[in-house]
């Protein structure tokens, strides 16, 4: 009978394969941190963000414009599609692929879940390219996964950041130069990043170019011929950047890109926001300041620890340290000097740029990461800070979910094929001021998707860098919006000319008027709107909480008796 090892006694191979305790602790913290960031997708019926519903509506319009029935007809009448390659299109295409599988709301949840996992996975790839043992630094992506711009619904930007991190991961691995497959992969990743958002593409392309220049210089100083060093490190990167540079040049040549406007100036307040973590981590939906500060302190300690000298005889990533240090200083300076916006349509520059210094700080820390125990402690602190912020946001998200549900409850009273305008007179309870994401702002687009109609306030459809646009001019939004720059409908109170669309606007939702400030209720514009509604529309439904009131146009005003747009083709 063969000898059997007594139970409870492990073989030497099994002991060797068992991961050390610090790695288990760091891994558990990372997994639990991801689960916490995904909790809102399970707890609430819809994703709670400001711009997200508009992105979902854009994908839905792409899929259903021209379908049979009233919905397809009204979409075909009011929208045109344009799939010319531009930045800001990747999220729309992903949502269009997911909507048939999971429905509009499910598609958005899958996309946001992918953003959380993508940020963590892409950062893990980047830090592992510097030190395979530093994978736990991926926990630094968790505070970004539920942060300010994610709550705004800037899905394309986050996709672009994921792409930029993957570009950096590939570039950091090519210490000995580039072969054709790796160069082709770099070109493809850069194009993919460009299709998501222009700013992360600039960061990604600039980063690999700086890295290539530093490596080529180091090779020459080490005695390699200039031609050989440049050909090995720099030329393949330049060739890989060319396709996305050509796409950028074509995009800017159309005149649709950002204008060269805005004042450049050093902002001490902006640097303070970065140092305290207010940007990019805090949404304003809860007590997030302390978790953000803890995150900044942990990253600063890790970066300071990376300043220590390398162990004698240790190889250490020399050129990579120089390149990352240059990028960190340069990007931080750009963040401090860049204007907040280049025009009315190209804003949030500082908020977007605020993402890159923390990410570069993480990569710098990975060049000389601390030991396993210190790493596990840092991973636990980062995951705990991100989780604390996520739990702090839950009460506000619950209140916002109730408001969103109150608005969406009116969808069943809107006939398919209708044109719909939502007039918002009070901000969401979770968004007390400008600068804090308002989950109600573009929820009109989700209302239109559920009703099978057109959201006259669909903000994507008035910008050239999205794939669905209102067909015109003039189109309903231009006639309704009293602001020549089409900002009036989004103001609180809205600045609109409701009589100008009489006969073509089928449904109006008045949102938050009962709880609005008395000055808002007494404003001349508000009184003009209520007078027009009383004269030419009929109040047909009120949300259970009283937040939203639905008015439908009287048949005498030009609408069909059974509902739906009177202007929709019938043949």
XYZ file of C-alpha atoms in Angstrom:
571
model
C 0.000 0.000 0.000
C 1.536 3.379 -1.031
C 2.529 5.688 1.774
C 0.106 8.579 2.227
C 0.970 11.891 3.765
C -1.031 12.508 6.961
C -3.851 14.989 6.563
C -2.991 18.572 7.479
C 0.622 18.272 6.293
C 1.274 20.098 3.007
C 3.953 19.168 0.551
C 6.852 21.513 -0.188
C 5.372 22.296 -3.625
C 2.006 23.215 -2.098
C 3.673 25.484 0.449
C 5.651 27.137 -2.346
C 2.529 27.756 -4.420
C 0.545 29.265 -1.551
C 0.509 33.078 -1.900
C 2.023 35.003 0.983
C -0.319 36.643 3.471
C 0.344 40.245 2.338
C -0.630 39.330 -1.226
C -3.829 37.678 0.021
C -4.715 40.762 2.080
C -4.011 43.135 -0.832
C -5.993 40.964 -3.241
C -8.962 40.717 -0.892
C -8.937 44.492 -0.377
C -8.857 45.077 -4.120
C -11.732 42.667 -4.817
C -13.881 44.054 -2.015
C -13.152 47.584 -3.198
C -14.369 46.734 -6.687
C -17.529 45.126 -5.298
C -18.333 48.253 -3.273
C -17.912 50.491 -6.330
C -20.349 48.268 -8.227
C -22.987 48.287 -5.462
C -25.003 51.262 -6.821
C -25.509 49.366 -10.079
C -27.243 46.629 -8.082
C -29.090 48.759 -5.550
C -30.728 51.293 -7.891
C -32.877 50.761 -11.000
C -30.799 53.064 -13.205
C -27.303 54.494 -13.302
C -27.283 57.845 -11.517
C -25.263 60.352 -13.502
C -25.851 63.671 -15.188
C -25.023 62.966 -18.824
C -25.470 59.198 -18.891
C -29.133 59.201 -20.010
C -28.259 61.387 -23.000
C -25.554 58.929 -24.078
C -27.995 56.035 -23.770
C -30.545 57.951 -25.849
C -27.949 58.581 -28.549
C -27.254 54.864 -28.910
C -30.985 54.075 -28.805
C -31.697 56.580 -31.586
C -28.956 55.022 -33.717
C -30.616 51.636 -33.362
C -34.266 52.617 -33.821
C -34.390 55.587 -36.169
C -36.448 54.511 -39.156
C -38.043 51.509 -37.443
C -41.650 50.760 -38.229
C -44.323 52.445 -36.156
C -44.680 55.859 -34.588
C -41.377 55.726 -32.699
C -39.206 54.966 -35.721
C -41.005 57.585 -37.773
C -40.602 60.399 -35.272
C -36.926 59.544 -34.722
C -36.265 59.568 -38.462
C -38.020 62.915 -38.767
C -36.157 64.694 -36.001
C -32.704 63.083 -36.072
C -29.920 62.470 -38.538
C -26.981 60.187 -37.892
C -23.315 60.708 -38.714
C -20.737 57.993 -38.067
C -17.769 59.983 -39.358
C -14.818 59.166 -37.055
C -14.575 61.749 -34.278
C -13.427 61.680 -30.676
C -16.345 61.064 -28.313
C -17.872 58.161 -30.233
C -16.617 55.001 -28.499
C -19.182 55.066 -25.685
C -22.034 55.481 -28.153
C -20.858 52.507 -30.192
C -20.428 50.336 -27.099
C -23.883 51.263 -25.831
C -25.364 50.558 -29.271
C -23.837 47.071 -29.064
C -25.119 46.496 -25.528
C -28.680 47.874 -25.833
C -29.995 44.884 -27.861
C -28.522 42.539 -25.259
C -29.588 44.222 -22.021
C -31.977 47.042 -22.878
C -31.164 50.752 -22.477
C -30.840 50.769 -18.679
C -29.002 47.452 -18.548
C -26.611 48.562 -21.279
C -25.627 51.625 -19.273
C -25.077 49.513 -16.170
C -22.862 47.108 -18.118
C -20.876 50.013 -19.539
C -20.324 51.605 -16.120
C -19.338 48.232 -14.637
C -16.871 47.904 -17.497
C -15.449 51.336 -16.679
C -14.819 50.313 -13.057
C -13.177 47.037 -14.031
C -11.356 48.670 -16.926
C -9.775 51.360 -14.751
C -8.553 48.810 -12.224
C -7.340 46.382 -14.890
C -5.613 49.024 -17.038
C -3.794 50.527 -14.060
C -2.736 47.018 -12.993
C -1.259 46.469 -16.468
C 0.624 49.762 -16.287
C 2.148 49.210 -12.832
C 3.024 45.592 -13.650
C 4.932 46.864 -16.675
C 7.214 48.601 -14.177
C 7.254 45.980 -11.419
C 5.246 42.763 -11.541
C 5.124 42.705 -7.733
C 3.417 46.114 -7.572
C 0.050 44.902 -8.918
C -1.625 45.969 -5.662
C -1.220 49.603 -6.762
C -4.245 48.976 -8.988
C -6.257 49.789 -5.847
C -5.444 53.441 -6.593
C -7.970 53.275 -9.443
C -10.855 52.656 -7.035
C -11.218 56.288 -5.847
C -11.501 57.349 -9.503
C -14.139 54.715 -10.298
C -16.868 56.585 -8.433
C -15.456 60.078 -8.712
C -16.622 63.490 -9.898
C -16.505 62.961 -13.674
C -18.000 59.461 -13.463
C -20.969 60.989 -11.632
C -21.189 63.534 -14.436
C -21.463 60.628 -16.885
C -18.314 61.429 -18.872
C -18.103 57.877 -20.142
C -16.015 58.650 -23.213
C -13.389 60.410 -21.133
C -13.096 57.469 -18.733
C -12.826 55.074 -21.672
C -10.063 57.306 -23.008
C -8.204 57.139 -19.693
C -8.418 53.346 -19.774
C -6.997 53.408 -23.296
C -4.213 55.789 -22.247
C -3.200 53.505 -19.373
C -3.053 50.538 -21.753
C -0.904 52.600 -24.131
C 1.453 53.393 -21.253
C 1.515 49.735 -20.180
C 2.593 48.685 -23.659
C 5.126 51.478 -23.949
C 6.690 50.817 -20.558
C 7.241 47.149 -21.444
C 9.246 47.916 -24.583
C 12.540 48.630 -22.817
C 14.598 46.886 -25.486
C 12.867 48.521 -28.456
C 9.882 47.859 -30.675
C 9.014 45.070 -33.071
C 6.380 45.362 -35.778
C 3.534 43.583 -33.892
C 4.059 45.760 -30.801
C 4.198 48.911 -32.946
C 0.967 47.930 -34.694
C -0.663 47.257 -31.329
C 0.432 50.691 -30.102
C -1.061 52.352 -33.193
C -4.350 50.507 -32.663
C -4.551 51.426 -28.977
C -3.876 55.072 -29.788
C -6.661 55.124 -32.386
C -9.027 53.463 -29.914
C -8.100 56.025 -27.255
C -8.624 58.834 -29.780
C -12.100 57.512 -30.614
C -13.047 57.835 -26.936
C -11.734 61.303 -26.111
C -9.141 63.728 -27.421
C -7.547 64.687 -24.082
C -6.540 61.163 -22.957
C -5.194 60.608 -26.473
C -2.977 63.687 -26.150
C -1.765 62.374 -22.799
C -1.149 58.865 -24.177
C 0.631 60.000 -27.336
C 2.709 62.550 -25.430
C 3.656 59.974 -22.805
C 4.965 57.347 -25.234
C 6.816 60.033 -27.204
C 8.509 61.336 -24.042
C 9.322 57.784 -23.025
C 10.795 57.070 -26.471
C 12.902 60.234 -26.370
C 14.278 59.486 -22.909
C 15.095 55.894 -23.835
C 16.814 56.900 -27.061
C 18.858 59.526 -25.207
C 19.851 57.015 -22.517
C 20.886 54.505 -25.174
C 23.089 57.074 -26.917
C 24.695 58.066 -23.619
C 25.356 54.381 -22.966
C 27.417 54.232 -26.154
C 24.920 53.043 -28.775
C 24.984 54.706 -32.212
C 22.473 57.540 -32.587
C 20.850 56.010 -35.654
C 20.432 52.650 -33.973
C 19.054 54.119 -30.745
C 16.575 56.365 -32.531
C 15.541 53.558 -34.873
C 14.999 51.152 -32.002
C 13.154 53.439 -29.579
C 11.798 56.532 -31.315
C 10.973 55.809 -34.959
C 8.468 52.974 -34.263
C 6.629 55.205 -31.774
C 6.495 58.080 -34.245
C 5.077 55.764 -36.897
C 2.509 54.374 -34.441
C 1.325 57.878 -33.525
C 0.838 58.972 -37.154
C -2.612 57.349 -37.807
C -4.242 59.035 -34.815
C -2.438 62.299 -35.610
C -3.949 62.157 -39.096
C -7.397 61.560 -37.594
C -6.911 64.541 -35.283
C -5.828 66.791 -38.136
C -8.889 65.768 -40.141
C -11.164 66.393 -37.168
C -9.723 69.839 -36.462
C -9.895 70.755 -40.146
C -13.677 70.429 -40.034
C -13.849 73.294 -37.548
C -15.680 71.086 -35.041
C -12.761 70.785 -32.634
C -12.039 72.954 -29.593
C -11.196 76.599 -30.398
C -8.022 78.275 -29.191
C -9.785 80.354 -26.536
C -9.413 80.872 -22.811
C -6.902 82.627 -20.589
C -3.817 80.809 -19.322
C -2.920 81.605 -15.726
C -1.615 79.925 -12.579
C -4.387 78.987 -10.164
C -3.343 78.369 -6.550
C -6.899 77.328 -5.712
C -6.823 74.661 -8.374
C -3.554 73.278 -7.007
C -5.145 73.220 -3.571
C -8.040 71.166 -4.923
C -5.552 68.672 -6.367
C -3.479 68.441 -3.182
C -6.538 67.870 -0.981
C -8.166 65.422 -3.407
C -11.205 67.631 -3.998
C -10.359 67.093 -7.642
C -10.596 64.545 -9.099
C -12.182 62.389 -6.372
C -15.081 64.281 -4.732
C -18.534 64.232 -6.361
C -20.250 66.426 -3.779
C -22.861 63.741 -3.031
C -21.665 62.913 0.470
C -18.918 63.209 3.088
C -16.092 62.381 0.673
C -13.458 64.953 1.670
C -11.704 62.797 4.295
C -11.514 59.652 2.086
C -10.151 61.829 -0.727
C -7.497 63.287 1.567
C -6.508 59.815 2.771
C -6.099 58.747 -0.861
C -3.836 61.717 -1.601
C -1.731 61.089 1.513
C -1.235 57.403 0.652
C -0.206 58.253 -2.909
C 2.160 60.964 -1.679
C 3.818 58.576 0.793
C 4.263 55.950 -1.921
C 5.753 58.558 -4.264
C 8.099 59.807 -1.564
C 9.177 56.237 -0.797
C 10.055 55.815 -4.473
C 12.647 58.584 -4.122
C 14.915 56.284 -2.123
C 18.020 54.956 -3.782
C 17.900 51.660 -5.596
C 19.462 48.657 -3.922
C 23.094 48.069 -4.901
C 23.200 45.906 -7.992
C 19.481 46.246 -8.636
C 18.573 47.072 -12.254
C 15.655 49.424 -11.594
C 13.793 51.197 -14.402
C 16.105 54.190 -14.922
C 14.792 55.726 -18.153
C 11.228 55.029 -17.097
C 11.758 56.958 -13.848
C 13.076 59.965 -15.730
C 10.221 59.888 -18.247
C 7.530 59.491 -15.573
C 9.084 62.267 -13.503
C 9.066 64.617 -16.494
C 5.476 63.704 -17.293
C 4.363 64.223 -13.693
C 5.889 67.696 -13.511
C 4.660 68.648 -16.981
C 1.081 67.425 -16.562
C 0.763 69.067 -13.149
C 1.950 72.359 -14.639
C -0.551 72.054 -17.499
C -3.299 71.344 -14.969
C -2.392 74.465 -13.001
C -2.201 76.751 -16.051
C -4.921 75.535 -18.424
C -8.201 77.500 -18.554
C -11.289 75.735 -17.275
C -12.904 75.808 -20.714
C -11.993 76.692 -24.284
C -15.554 77.645 -25.204
C -19.127 77.056 -24.104
C -19.000 73.550 -25.627
C -15.518 72.526 -24.459
C -15.360 72.707 -20.678
C -14.241 70.733 -17.627
C -10.626 70.881 -18.804
C -9.173 71.260 -15.320
C -11.447 68.561 -13.927
C -10.306 66.176 -16.652
C -6.629 67.064 -16.345
C -6.839 66.428 -12.589
C -7.000 62.682 -13.301
C -3.498 62.447 -14.707
C -1.226 63.656 -11.850
C -2.564 61.005 -9.418
C -2.190 58.275 -12.044
C 1.377 59.354 -12.809
C 2.084 59.475 -9.079
C 0.983 55.831 -8.872
C 3.263 54.859 -11.750
C 6.153 56.770 -10.213
C 5.567 54.870 -6.968
C 5.694 51.601 -8.903
C 9.245 52.318 -10.089
C 10.461 51.558 -6.550
C 7.494 50.030 -4.802
C 7.721 49.242 -1.080
C 7.807 45.734 0.323
C 4.921 43.308 0.444
C 3.650 44.293 3.890
C 3.744 48.026 3.193
C 2.111 47.371 -0.159
C -0.707 45.401 1.437
C -1.263 48.185 3.958
C -1.390 50.772 1.181
C -3.842 48.663 -0.845
C -6.098 48.290 2.204
C -6.027 52.044 2.865
C -6.788 52.918 -0.773
C -9.632 50.410 -1.015
C -11.014 51.498 2.373
C -10.934 55.184 1.392
C -12.694 54.504 -1.908
C -15.272 52.302 -0.168
C -15.908 54.904 2.533
C -16.583 57.508 -0.149
C -18.903 55.089 -1.968
C -20.898 54.369 1.197
C -21.033 58.104 1.970
C -22.673 58.691 -1.421
C -25.377 56.051 -0.967
C -27.933 58.205 0.920
C -27.739 60.909 -1.730
C -27.956 58.319 -4.487
C -31.047 56.842 -2.840
C -32.700 60.279 -2.804
C -31.691 60.870 -6.421
C -33.058 57.458 -7.431
C -36.430 58.406 -5.932
C -36.466 61.644 -7.949
C -35.530 59.846 -11.154
C -38.241 57.234 -10.557
C -40.804 60.004 -10.033
C -39.961 61.503 -13.408
C -39.833 58.183 -15.261
C -43.221 57.172 -13.848
C -44.738 59.668 -16.281
C -43.448 57.747 -19.324
C -46.478 55.453 -19.411
C -48.717 58.476 -19.982
C -46.764 59.663 -23.050
C -47.872 58.039 -26.338
C -45.137 56.558 -28.548
C -43.963 58.931 -31.241
C -44.323 62.048 -29.099
C -41.994 65.014 -28.884
C -41.231 65.765 -25.243
C -39.702 68.708 -23.370
C -38.827 68.632 -19.678
C -38.700 72.053 -17.991
C -36.690 71.816 -14.767
C -37.358 74.477 -12.119
C -35.346 73.044 -9.235
C -32.098 71.117 -9.034
C -31.915 67.609 -7.660
C -31.712 67.426 -3.874
C -28.207 65.950 -4.244
C -26.982 68.852 -6.387
C -27.377 72.044 -4.385
C -25.068 74.143 -6.548
C -23.363 74.408 -9.928
C -20.318 72.150 -10.064
C -22.091 69.217 -8.418
C -23.526 66.606 -10.843
C -27.316 66.819 -11.161
C -28.867 63.384 -11.901
C -32.086 65.054 -13.088
C -30.435 67.312 -15.659
C -30.605 64.974 -18.667
C -33.015 62.352 -17.339
C -35.435 63.718 -19.931
C -33.544 61.593 -22.459
C -34.269 58.396 -20.527
C -37.913 59.476 -20.271
C -38.053 59.815 -24.061
C -36.447 56.390 -24.541
C -39.033 54.769 -22.275
C -41.889 56.598 -23.966
C -40.576 55.901 -27.465
C -40.320 59.552 -28.439
C -37.976 62.477 -28.988
C -36.367 64.441 -26.145
C -36.299 68.025 -27.396
C -33.637 68.683 -24.748
C -31.349 65.852 -25.884
C -28.052 67.665 -25.442
C -26.001 65.281 -27.610
C -28.093 66.190 -30.636
C -26.972 69.838 -30.689
C -23.224 69.075 -30.785
C -21.252 68.053 -33.865
C -19.008 65.638 -31.970
C -21.808 63.133 -31.303
C -23.294 60.585 -33.670
C -26.944 61.666 -33.603
C -27.992 65.250 -34.262
C -31.246 67.068 -34.652
C -32.194 67.402 -38.310
C -32.376 71.007 -39.390
C -32.099 73.876 -38.850
C -34.494 74.964 -37.741
C -35.363 72.146 -35.371
C -37.637 72.079 -32.345
C -34.861 72.788 -29.826
C -33.823 75.927 -31.717
C -37.389 77.188 -31.777
C -38.093 76.340 -28.134
C -34.827 77.552 -26.663
C -34.795 81.327 -26.197
C -30.994 81.385 -25.871
C -29.178 81.671 -29.236
C -26.479 79.332 -27.868
C -29.179 76.781 -26.907
C -28.437 77.002 -23.187
C -31.856 78.291 -22.139
C -33.614 74.936 -21.833
C -30.961 73.697 -19.406
C -31.126 76.744 -17.142
C -33.017 76.819 -13.859
C -35.526 78.306 -14.412
C -35.541 77.451 -18.126
C -35.507 80.263 -20.665
C -37.890 79.027 -23.354
C -40.426 80.269 -25.885
C -43.178 77.689 -25.537
C -45.635 79.356 -27.962
C -42.984 79.103 -30.712
C -43.398 75.313 -30.809
C -47.164 75.232 -30.427
C -48.536 72.529 -32.690
C -45.262 70.562 -32.835
C -44.531 69.835 -29.183
C -46.670 66.994 -27.903
C -45.798 66.752 -24.214
C -44.283 68.973 -21.551
C -43.104 67.864 -18.118
C -42.821 70.584 -15.493
C -40.271 69.359 -12.984
C -39.813 70.666 -9.461
C -41.930 73.809 -9.778
C -43.797 73.242 -6.489
C -40.562 73.107 -4.493
C -38.746 75.815 -6.451
C -37.662 79.089 -4.905
C -40.527 81.624 -4.726
C -38.580 83.993 -6.990
C -38.419 81.235 -9.610
C -42.171 80.624 -9.401
C -42.911 84.353 -9.709
C -40.478 84.961 -12.580
C -42.079 86.341 -15.793
C -40.750 83.419 -17.803
C -42.336 80.927 -15.432
C -45.680 82.711 -15.562
C -45.531 82.750 -19.382
C -44.926 78.988 -19.435
C -47.789 78.201 -17.066
C -50.114 80.459 -19.050
C -49.240 78.677 -22.314
C -49.732 75.279 -20.704
C -53.106 76.257 -19.263
C -54.314 77.614 -22.607
C -53.061 74.952 -25.045
C -52.196 71.828 -23.038
C -54.024 69.501 -20.677
C -52.599 68.247 -17.401
C -52.831 64.462 -17.639
C -50.605 63.038 -14.911
C -48.583 63.885 -11.827
C -45.731 61.787 -10.474
C -46.463 60.042 -7.142
C -44.248 62.462 -5.229
C -45.613 65.500 -7.037
C -42.155 66.294 -8.429
C -43.220 66.134 -12.081
C -46.397 67.209 -13.819
C -47.142 66.007 -17.358
C -49.027 68.198 -19.811
C -50.132 67.013 -23.245
C -51.019 69.274 -26.121
C -54.676 69.755 -26.930
C -55.718 68.255 -30.290
C -56.821 71.703 -31.346
C -53.209 72.868 -31.076
C -52.205 70.558 -33.915
C -51.509 67.239 -32.250
C -53.239 64.019 -33.112
C -56.084 62.953 -30.837
C -54.429 59.620 -30.060
C -51.098 61.238 -29.255
C -47.868 61.337 -31.196
C -46.291 64.077 -33.206
C -48.577 65.801 -35.660
C -45.555 66.501 -37.822
C -44.516 62.862 -38.072
C -44.896 61.393 -41.557
C -47.975 59.240 -41.965
C -47.397 57.773 -45.387
